Coordinates of N, CA and C and ligand atoms in Angstrom, one line a residue:
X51 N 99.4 130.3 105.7 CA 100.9 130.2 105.3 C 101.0 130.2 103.8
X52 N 102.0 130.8 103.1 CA 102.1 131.1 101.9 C 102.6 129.9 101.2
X53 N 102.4 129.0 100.2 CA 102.6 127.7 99.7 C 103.6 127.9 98.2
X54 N 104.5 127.6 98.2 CA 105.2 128.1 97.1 C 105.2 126.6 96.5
X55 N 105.5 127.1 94.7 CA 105.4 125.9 93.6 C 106.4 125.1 93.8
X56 N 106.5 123.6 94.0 CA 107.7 123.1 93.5 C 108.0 123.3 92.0
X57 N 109.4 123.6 92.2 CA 110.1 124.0 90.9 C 110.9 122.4 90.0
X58 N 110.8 122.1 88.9 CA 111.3 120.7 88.8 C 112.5 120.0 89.6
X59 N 113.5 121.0 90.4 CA 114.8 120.8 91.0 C 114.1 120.0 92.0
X60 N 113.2 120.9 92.7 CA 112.6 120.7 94.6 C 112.0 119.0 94.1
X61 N 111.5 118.7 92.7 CA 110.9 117.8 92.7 C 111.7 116.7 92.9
X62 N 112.7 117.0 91.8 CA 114.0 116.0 91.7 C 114.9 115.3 93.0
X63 N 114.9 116.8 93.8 CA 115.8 116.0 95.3 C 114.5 115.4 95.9
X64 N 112.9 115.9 96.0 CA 112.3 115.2 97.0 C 112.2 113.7 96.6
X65 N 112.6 113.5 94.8 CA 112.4 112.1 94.4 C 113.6 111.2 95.5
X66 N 115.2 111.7 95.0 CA 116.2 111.4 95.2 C 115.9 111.1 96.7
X67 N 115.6 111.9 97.6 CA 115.7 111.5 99.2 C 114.4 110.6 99.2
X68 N 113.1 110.5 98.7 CA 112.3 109.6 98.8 C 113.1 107.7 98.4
X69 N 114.0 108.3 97.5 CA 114.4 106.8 97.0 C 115.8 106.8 98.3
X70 N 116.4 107.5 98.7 CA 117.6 106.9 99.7 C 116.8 106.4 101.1
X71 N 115.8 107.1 100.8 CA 114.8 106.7 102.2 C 114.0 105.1 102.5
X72 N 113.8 104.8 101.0 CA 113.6 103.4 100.8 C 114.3 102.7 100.6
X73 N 115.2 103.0 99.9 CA 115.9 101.9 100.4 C 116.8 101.6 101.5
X74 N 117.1 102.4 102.2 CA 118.1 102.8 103.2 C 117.3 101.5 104.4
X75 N 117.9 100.7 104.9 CA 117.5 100.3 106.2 C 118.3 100.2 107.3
X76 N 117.8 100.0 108.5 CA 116.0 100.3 108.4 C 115.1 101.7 107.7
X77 N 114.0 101.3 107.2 CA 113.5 102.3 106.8 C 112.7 103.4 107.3
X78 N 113.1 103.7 108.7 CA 112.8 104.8 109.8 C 111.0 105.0 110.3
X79 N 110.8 105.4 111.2 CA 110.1 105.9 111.2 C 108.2 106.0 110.5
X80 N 107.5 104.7 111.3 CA 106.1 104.9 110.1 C 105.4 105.6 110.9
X81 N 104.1 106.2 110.3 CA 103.0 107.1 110.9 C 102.2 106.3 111.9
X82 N 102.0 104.6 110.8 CA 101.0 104.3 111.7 C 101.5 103.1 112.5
X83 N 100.9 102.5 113.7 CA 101.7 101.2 114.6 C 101.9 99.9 113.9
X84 N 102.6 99.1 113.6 CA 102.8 97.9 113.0 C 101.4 96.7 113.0
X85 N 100.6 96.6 112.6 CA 99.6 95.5 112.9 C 99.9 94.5 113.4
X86 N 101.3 94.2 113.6 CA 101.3 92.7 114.2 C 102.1 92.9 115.4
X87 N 102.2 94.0 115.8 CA 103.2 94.5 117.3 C 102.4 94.1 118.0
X88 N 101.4 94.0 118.6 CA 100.8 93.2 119.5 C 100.8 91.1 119.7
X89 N 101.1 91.1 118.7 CA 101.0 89.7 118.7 C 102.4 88.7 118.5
X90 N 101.5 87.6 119.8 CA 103.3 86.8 120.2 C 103.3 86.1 119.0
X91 N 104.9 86.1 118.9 CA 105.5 85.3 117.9 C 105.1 83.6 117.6
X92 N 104.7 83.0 116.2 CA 104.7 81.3 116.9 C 105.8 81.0 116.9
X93 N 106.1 79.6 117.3 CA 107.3 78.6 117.3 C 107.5 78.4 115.9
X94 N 107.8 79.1 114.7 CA 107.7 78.4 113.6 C 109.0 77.4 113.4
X95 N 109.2 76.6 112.7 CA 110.2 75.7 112.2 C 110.9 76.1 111.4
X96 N 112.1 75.9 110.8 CA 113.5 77.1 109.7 C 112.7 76.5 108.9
X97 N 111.9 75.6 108.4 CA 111.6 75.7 107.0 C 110.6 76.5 106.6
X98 N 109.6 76.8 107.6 CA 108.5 77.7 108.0 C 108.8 79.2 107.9
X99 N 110.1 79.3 108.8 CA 110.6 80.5 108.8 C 111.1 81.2 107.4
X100 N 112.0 80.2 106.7 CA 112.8 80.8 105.6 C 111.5 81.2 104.6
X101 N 110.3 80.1 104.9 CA 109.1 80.1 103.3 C 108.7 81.8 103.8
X102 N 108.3 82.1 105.0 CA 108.2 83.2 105.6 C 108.8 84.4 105.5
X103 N 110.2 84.2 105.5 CA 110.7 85.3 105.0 C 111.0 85.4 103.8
X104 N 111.1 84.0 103.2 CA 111.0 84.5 101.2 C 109.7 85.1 100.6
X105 N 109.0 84.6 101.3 CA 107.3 85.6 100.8 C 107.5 87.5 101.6
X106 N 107.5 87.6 103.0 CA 107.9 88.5 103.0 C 109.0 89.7 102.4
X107 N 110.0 89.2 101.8 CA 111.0 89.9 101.1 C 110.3 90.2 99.8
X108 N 109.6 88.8 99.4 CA 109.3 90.0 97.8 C 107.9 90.9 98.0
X109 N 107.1 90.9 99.1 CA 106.1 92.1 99.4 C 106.9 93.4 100.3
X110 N 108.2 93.4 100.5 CA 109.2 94.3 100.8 C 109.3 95.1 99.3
X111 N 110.1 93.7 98.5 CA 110.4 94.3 97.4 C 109.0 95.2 96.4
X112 N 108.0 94.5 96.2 CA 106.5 95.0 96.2 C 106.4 96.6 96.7
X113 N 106.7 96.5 97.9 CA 106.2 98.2 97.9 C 107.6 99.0 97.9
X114 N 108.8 98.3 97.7 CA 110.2 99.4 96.9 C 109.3 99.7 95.8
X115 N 109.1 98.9 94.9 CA 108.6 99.1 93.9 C 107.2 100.2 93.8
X116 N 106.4 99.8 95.0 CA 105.4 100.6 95.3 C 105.5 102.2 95.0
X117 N 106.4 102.6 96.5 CA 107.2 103.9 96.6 C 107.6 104.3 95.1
X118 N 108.6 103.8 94.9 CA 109.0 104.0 93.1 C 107.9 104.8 92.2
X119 N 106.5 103.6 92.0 CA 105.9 104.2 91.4 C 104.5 105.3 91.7
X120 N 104.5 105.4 92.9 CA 103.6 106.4 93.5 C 104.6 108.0 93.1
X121 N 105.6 107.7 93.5 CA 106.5 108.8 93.4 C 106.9 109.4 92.0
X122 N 107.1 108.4 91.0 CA 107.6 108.9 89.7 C 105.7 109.4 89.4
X123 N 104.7 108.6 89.4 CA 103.6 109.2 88.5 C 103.1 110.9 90.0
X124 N 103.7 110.9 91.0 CA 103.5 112.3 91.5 C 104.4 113.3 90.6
X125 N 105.5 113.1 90.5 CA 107.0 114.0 89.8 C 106.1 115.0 88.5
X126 N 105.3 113.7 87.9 CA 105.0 114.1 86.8 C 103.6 114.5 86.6
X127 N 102.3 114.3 88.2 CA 101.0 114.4 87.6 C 100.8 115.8 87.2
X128 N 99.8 115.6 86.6 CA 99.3 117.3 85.9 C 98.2 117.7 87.0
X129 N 97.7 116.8 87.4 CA 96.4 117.7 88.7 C 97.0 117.1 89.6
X130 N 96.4 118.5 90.5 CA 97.3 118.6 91.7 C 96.6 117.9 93.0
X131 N 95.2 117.7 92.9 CA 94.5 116.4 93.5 C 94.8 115.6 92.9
X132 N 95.3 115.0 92.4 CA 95.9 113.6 91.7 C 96.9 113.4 92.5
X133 N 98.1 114.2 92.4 CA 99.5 114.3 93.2 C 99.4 114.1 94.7
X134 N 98.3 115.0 95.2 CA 98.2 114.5 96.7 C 97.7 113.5 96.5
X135 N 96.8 112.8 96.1 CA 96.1 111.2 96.2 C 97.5 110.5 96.4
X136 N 98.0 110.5 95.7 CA 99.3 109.5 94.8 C 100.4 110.0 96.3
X137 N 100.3 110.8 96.7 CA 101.3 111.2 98.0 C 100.8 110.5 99.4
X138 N 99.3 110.5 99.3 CA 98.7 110.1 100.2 C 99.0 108.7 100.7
X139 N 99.0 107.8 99.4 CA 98.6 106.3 99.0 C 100.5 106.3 99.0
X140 N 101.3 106.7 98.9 CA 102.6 106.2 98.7 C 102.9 106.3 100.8
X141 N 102.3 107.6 101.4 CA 102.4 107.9 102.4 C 102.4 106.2 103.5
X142 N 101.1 105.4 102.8 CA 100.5 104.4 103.4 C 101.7 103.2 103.2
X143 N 102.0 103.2 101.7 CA 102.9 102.8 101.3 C 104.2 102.7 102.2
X144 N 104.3 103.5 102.7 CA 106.1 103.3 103.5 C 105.9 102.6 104.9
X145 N 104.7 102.8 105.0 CA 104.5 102.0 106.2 C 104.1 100.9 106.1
X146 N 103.6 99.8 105.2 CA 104.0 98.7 104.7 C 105.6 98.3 104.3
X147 N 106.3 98.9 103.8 CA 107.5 99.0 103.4 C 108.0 98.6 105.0
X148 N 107.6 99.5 105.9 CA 108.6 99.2 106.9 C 108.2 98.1 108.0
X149 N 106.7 97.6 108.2 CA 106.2 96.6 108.7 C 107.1 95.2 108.3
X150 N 106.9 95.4 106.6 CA 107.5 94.3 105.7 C 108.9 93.9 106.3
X151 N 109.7 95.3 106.6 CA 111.5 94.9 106.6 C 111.6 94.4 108.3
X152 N 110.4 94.5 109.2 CA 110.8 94.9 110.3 C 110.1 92.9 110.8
X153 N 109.3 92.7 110.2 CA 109.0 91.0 109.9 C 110.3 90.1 109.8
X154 N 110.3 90.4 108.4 CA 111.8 90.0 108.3 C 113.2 89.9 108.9
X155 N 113.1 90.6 109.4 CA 114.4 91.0 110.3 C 113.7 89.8 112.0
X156 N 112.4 90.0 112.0 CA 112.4 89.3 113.3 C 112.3 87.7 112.3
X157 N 112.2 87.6 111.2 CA 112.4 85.9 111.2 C 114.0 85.6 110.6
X158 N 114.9 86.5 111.0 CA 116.3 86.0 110.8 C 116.8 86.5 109.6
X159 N 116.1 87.0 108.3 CA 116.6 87.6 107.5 C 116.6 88.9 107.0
X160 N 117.2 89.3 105.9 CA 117.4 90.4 105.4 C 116.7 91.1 104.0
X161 N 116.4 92.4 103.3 CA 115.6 92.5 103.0 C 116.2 92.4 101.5
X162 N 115.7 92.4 100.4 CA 116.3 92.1 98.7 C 117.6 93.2 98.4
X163 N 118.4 92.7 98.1 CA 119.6 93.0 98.0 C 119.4 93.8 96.7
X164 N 118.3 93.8 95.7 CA 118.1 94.2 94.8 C 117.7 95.4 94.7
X165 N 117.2 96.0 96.1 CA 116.4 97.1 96.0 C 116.5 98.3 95.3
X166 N 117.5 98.4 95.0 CA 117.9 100.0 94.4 C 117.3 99.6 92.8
X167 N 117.4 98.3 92.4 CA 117.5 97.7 90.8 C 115.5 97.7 90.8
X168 N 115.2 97.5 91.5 CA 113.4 97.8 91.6 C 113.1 99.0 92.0
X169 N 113.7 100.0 92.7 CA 113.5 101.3 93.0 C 113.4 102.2 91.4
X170 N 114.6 101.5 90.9 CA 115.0 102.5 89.5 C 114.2 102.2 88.3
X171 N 113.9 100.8 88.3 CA 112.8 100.5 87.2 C 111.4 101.1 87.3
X172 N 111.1 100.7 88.5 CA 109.6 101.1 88.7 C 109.1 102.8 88.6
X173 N 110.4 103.2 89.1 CA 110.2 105.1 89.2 C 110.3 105.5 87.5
X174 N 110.8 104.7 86.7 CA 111.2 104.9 85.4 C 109.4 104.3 84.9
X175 N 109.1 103.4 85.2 CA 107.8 103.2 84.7 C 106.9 104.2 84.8
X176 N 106.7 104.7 86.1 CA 105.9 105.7 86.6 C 105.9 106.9 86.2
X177 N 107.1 107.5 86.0 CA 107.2 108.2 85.6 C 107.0 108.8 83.7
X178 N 107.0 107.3 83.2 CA 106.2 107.3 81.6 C 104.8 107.2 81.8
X179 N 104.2 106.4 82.5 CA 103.2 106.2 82.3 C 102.7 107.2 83.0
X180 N 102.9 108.2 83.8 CA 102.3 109.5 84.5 C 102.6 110.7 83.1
X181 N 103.8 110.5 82.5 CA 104.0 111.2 81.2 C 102.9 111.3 80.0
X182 N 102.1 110.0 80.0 CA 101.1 109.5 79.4 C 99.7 110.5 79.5
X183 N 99.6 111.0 80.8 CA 98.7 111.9 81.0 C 98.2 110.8 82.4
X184 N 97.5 111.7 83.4 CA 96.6 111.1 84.6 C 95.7 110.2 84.3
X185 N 95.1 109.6 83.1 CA 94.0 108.9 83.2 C 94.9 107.7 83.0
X186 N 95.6 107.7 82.4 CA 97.0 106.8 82.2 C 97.2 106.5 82.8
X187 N 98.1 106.8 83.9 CA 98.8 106.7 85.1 C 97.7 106.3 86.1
X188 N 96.5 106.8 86.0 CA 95.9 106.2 87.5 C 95.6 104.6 86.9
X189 N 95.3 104.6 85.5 CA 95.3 102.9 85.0 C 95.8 102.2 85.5
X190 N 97.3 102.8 85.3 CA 98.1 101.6 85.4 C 98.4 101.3 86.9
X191 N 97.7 102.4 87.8 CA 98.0 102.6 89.5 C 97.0 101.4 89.8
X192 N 95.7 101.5 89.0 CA 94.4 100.4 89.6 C 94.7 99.3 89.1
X193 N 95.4 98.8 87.8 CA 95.6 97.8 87.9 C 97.3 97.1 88.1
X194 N 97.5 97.6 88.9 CA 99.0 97.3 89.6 C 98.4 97.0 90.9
X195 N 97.2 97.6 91.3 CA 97.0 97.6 92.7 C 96.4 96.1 92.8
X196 N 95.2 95.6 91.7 CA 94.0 94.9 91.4 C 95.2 93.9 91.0
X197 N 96.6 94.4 90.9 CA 97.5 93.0 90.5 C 97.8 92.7 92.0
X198 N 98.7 93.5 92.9 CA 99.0 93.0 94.5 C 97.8 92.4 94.9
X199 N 96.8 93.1 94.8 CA 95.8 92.1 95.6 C 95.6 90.2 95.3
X200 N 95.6 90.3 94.4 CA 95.9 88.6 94.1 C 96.9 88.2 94.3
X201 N 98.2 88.6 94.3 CA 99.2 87.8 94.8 C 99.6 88.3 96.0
X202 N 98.5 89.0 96.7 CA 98.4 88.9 98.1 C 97.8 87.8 98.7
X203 N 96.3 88.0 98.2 CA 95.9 86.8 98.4 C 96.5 85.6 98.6
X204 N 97.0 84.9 97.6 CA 98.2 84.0 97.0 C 98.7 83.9 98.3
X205 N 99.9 85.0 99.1 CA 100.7 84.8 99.9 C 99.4 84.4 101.3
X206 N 98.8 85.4 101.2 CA 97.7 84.7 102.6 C 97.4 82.6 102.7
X207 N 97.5 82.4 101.6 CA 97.0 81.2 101.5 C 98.6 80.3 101.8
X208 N 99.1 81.1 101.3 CA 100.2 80.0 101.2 C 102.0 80.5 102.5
X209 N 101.4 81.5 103.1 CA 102.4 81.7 104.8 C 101.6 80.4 105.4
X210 N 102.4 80.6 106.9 CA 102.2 78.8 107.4 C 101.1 79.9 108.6
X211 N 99.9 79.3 108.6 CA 99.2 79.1 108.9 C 99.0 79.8 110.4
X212 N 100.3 79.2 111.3 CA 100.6 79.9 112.5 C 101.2 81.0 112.7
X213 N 101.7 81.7 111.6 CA 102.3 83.0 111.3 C 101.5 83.9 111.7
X214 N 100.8 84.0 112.3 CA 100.0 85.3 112.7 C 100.8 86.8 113.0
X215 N 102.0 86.7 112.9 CA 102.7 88.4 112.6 C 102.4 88.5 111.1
X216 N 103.0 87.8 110.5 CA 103.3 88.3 109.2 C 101.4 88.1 108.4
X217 N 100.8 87.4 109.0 CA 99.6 87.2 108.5 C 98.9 89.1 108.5
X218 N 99.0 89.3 109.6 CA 98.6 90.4 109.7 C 98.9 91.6 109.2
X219 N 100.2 91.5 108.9 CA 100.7 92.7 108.4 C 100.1 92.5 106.9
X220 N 99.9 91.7 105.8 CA 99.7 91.6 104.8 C 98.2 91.6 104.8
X221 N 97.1 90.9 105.4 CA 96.0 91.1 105.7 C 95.7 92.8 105.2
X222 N 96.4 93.5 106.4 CA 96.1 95.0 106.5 C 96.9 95.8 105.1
X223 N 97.7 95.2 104.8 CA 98.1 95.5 103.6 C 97.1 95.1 102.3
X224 N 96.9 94.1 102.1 CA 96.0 94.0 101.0 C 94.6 94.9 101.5
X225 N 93.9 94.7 102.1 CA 92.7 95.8 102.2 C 93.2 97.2 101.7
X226 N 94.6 97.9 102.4 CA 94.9 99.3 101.9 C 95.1 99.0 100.0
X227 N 95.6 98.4 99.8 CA 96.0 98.0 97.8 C 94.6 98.3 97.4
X228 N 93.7 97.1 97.8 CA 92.2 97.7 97.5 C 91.8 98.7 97.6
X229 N 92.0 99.5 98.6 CA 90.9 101.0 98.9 C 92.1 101.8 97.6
X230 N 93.2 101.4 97.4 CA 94.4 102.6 96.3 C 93.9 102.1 95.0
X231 N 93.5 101.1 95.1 CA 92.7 100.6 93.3 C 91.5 101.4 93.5
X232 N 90.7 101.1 94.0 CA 89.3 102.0 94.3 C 89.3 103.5 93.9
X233 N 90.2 104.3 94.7 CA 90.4 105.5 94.5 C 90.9 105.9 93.0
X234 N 92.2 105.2 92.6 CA 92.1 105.3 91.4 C 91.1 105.6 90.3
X235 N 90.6 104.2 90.5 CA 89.8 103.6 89.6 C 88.4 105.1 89.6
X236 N 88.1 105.8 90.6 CA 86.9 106.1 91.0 C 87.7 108.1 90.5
X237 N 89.0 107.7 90.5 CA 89.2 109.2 89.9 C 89.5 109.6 88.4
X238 N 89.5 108.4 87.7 CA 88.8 108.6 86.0 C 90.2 107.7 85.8
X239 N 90.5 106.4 86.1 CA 91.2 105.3 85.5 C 90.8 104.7 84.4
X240 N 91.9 105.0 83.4 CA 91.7 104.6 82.1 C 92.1 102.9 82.1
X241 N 91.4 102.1 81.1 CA 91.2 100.8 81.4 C 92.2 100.1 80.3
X242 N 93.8 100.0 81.0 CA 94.6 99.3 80.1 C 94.2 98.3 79.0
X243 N 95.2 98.5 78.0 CA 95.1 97.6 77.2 C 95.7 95.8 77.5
X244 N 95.0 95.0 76.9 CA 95.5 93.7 77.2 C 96.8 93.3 77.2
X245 N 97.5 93.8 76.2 CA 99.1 93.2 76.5 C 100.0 94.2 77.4
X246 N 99.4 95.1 78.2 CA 99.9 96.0 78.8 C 100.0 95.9 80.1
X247 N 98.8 94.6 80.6 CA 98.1 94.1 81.3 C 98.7 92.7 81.7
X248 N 99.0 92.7 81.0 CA 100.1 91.0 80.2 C 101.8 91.0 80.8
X249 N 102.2 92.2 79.9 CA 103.6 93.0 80.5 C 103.6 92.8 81.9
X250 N 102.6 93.6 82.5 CA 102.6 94.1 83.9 C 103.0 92.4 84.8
X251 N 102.3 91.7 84.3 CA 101.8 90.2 85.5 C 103.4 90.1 84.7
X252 N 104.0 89.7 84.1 CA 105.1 89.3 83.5 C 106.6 89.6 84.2
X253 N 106.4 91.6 84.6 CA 107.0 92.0 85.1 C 107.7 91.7 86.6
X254 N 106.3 91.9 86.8 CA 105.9 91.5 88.6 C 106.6 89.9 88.8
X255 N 105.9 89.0 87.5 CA 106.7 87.6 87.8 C 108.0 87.8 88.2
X256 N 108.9 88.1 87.1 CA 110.3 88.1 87.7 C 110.8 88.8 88.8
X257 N 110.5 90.1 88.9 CA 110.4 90.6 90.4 C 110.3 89.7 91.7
X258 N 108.7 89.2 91.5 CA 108.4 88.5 93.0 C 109.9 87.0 93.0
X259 N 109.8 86.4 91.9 CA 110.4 84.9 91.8 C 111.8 85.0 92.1
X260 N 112.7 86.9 91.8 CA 113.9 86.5 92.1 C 114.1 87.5 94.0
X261 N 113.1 88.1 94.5 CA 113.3 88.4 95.2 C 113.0 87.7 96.6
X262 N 111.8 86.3 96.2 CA 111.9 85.7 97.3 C 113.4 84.8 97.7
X263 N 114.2 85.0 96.7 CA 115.7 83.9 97.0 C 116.5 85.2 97.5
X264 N 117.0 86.8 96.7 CA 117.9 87.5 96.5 C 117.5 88.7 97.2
Ligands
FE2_456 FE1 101.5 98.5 99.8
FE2_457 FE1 98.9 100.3 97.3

């Protein structure tokens, strides 16, 4: 079959429908089965529940932001194995995204009302720092990833203990963050600077802190 170039336009709408797609919920349709569809719900308690769904909302918000930036550093990579990686890894991405909203909705709430305001920043990041050139851009992909993994961790320790839906979905989430740092990292990731590094945790702070309430 004959493969034609996307043209900057083709790029532009596939951003535009990528972003109505995330944020739109529900967020339709994932490739792969939910990790925690098999498993019965606990009895948790509303105080249990709400801490549950405030952690889950900001790892919703986490991969808006995800999507965002897998998508702005594709718009712009210069190698075209780079772009599929970054397609690949956003691919995994939306299925987190939708595990995330689909959690939440089973413990009573709703997903960050903010989403479009993390969709537009993060794609604006990505899309500089992919402007930067690929070794740039996969930098800042391995250590954005090498950043979720710790405050995934974080969330593993601190959901209640009996949550085994949400435990799982994040489980299988942080292992995929790791293998998207790995790849990065292993396809010539340039090694941010300190205050860049600094920025990023800073960023994320306000992100996670206003999305577990909003
Ligand atoms: Fe993710
Ligand atoms: Fe990831």
């Amino acid at each position: 079959m004959e493969t034609r170039q996307l043209t900057p336009l083709d790029r532009l709408l596939a951003s535009a429908n990528n972003a109505l797609r995330t944020v739109a919920s529900p967020a339709g349709k994932t490739a792969r089965a939910n990790p925690a569809a098999h498993i019965i719900d606990a009895d948790l308690d509303a105080r249990q529940k709400a801490h549950a769904a405030g952690l889950m909302r900001v790892n919703h918000a986490g991969e808006v932001c995800a999507q965002a930036l897998y998508q702005g550093h594709a718009a712009v990579a210069r190698d075209k194995s780079i772009e599929a990686q970054m397609q690949r890894a956003a691919d995994e991405e939306f299925d987190h995204l939708a595990w995330c909203e689909e959690r939440i909705h089973e413990l009573g709430e709703d997903v960050s009302k903010l989403s479009p305001l993390w969709y537009a920043g993060s794609f604006a990041i990505g899309a500089v720092s992919g402007i930067l050139g690929d070794r740039w851009s996969l930098g800042f992909i391995a250590e954005t990833e090498k950043q979720v993994c710790e405050h995934l961790d974080n969330h593993l320790d601190s959901l209640p203990v009996a949550d085994a839906k949400s435990r799982a979905i994040v489980e299988q989430m942080r292992d995929e963050e790791e293998e998207h740092g790995e790849k990065a990292a292993q396809a010539g990731a340039a090694e941010l600077p300190g205050p860049v590094r600094q920025l990023m945790q800073l960023t994320a702070k306000v992100m996670t802190k206003t999305a577990y309430y909003v």
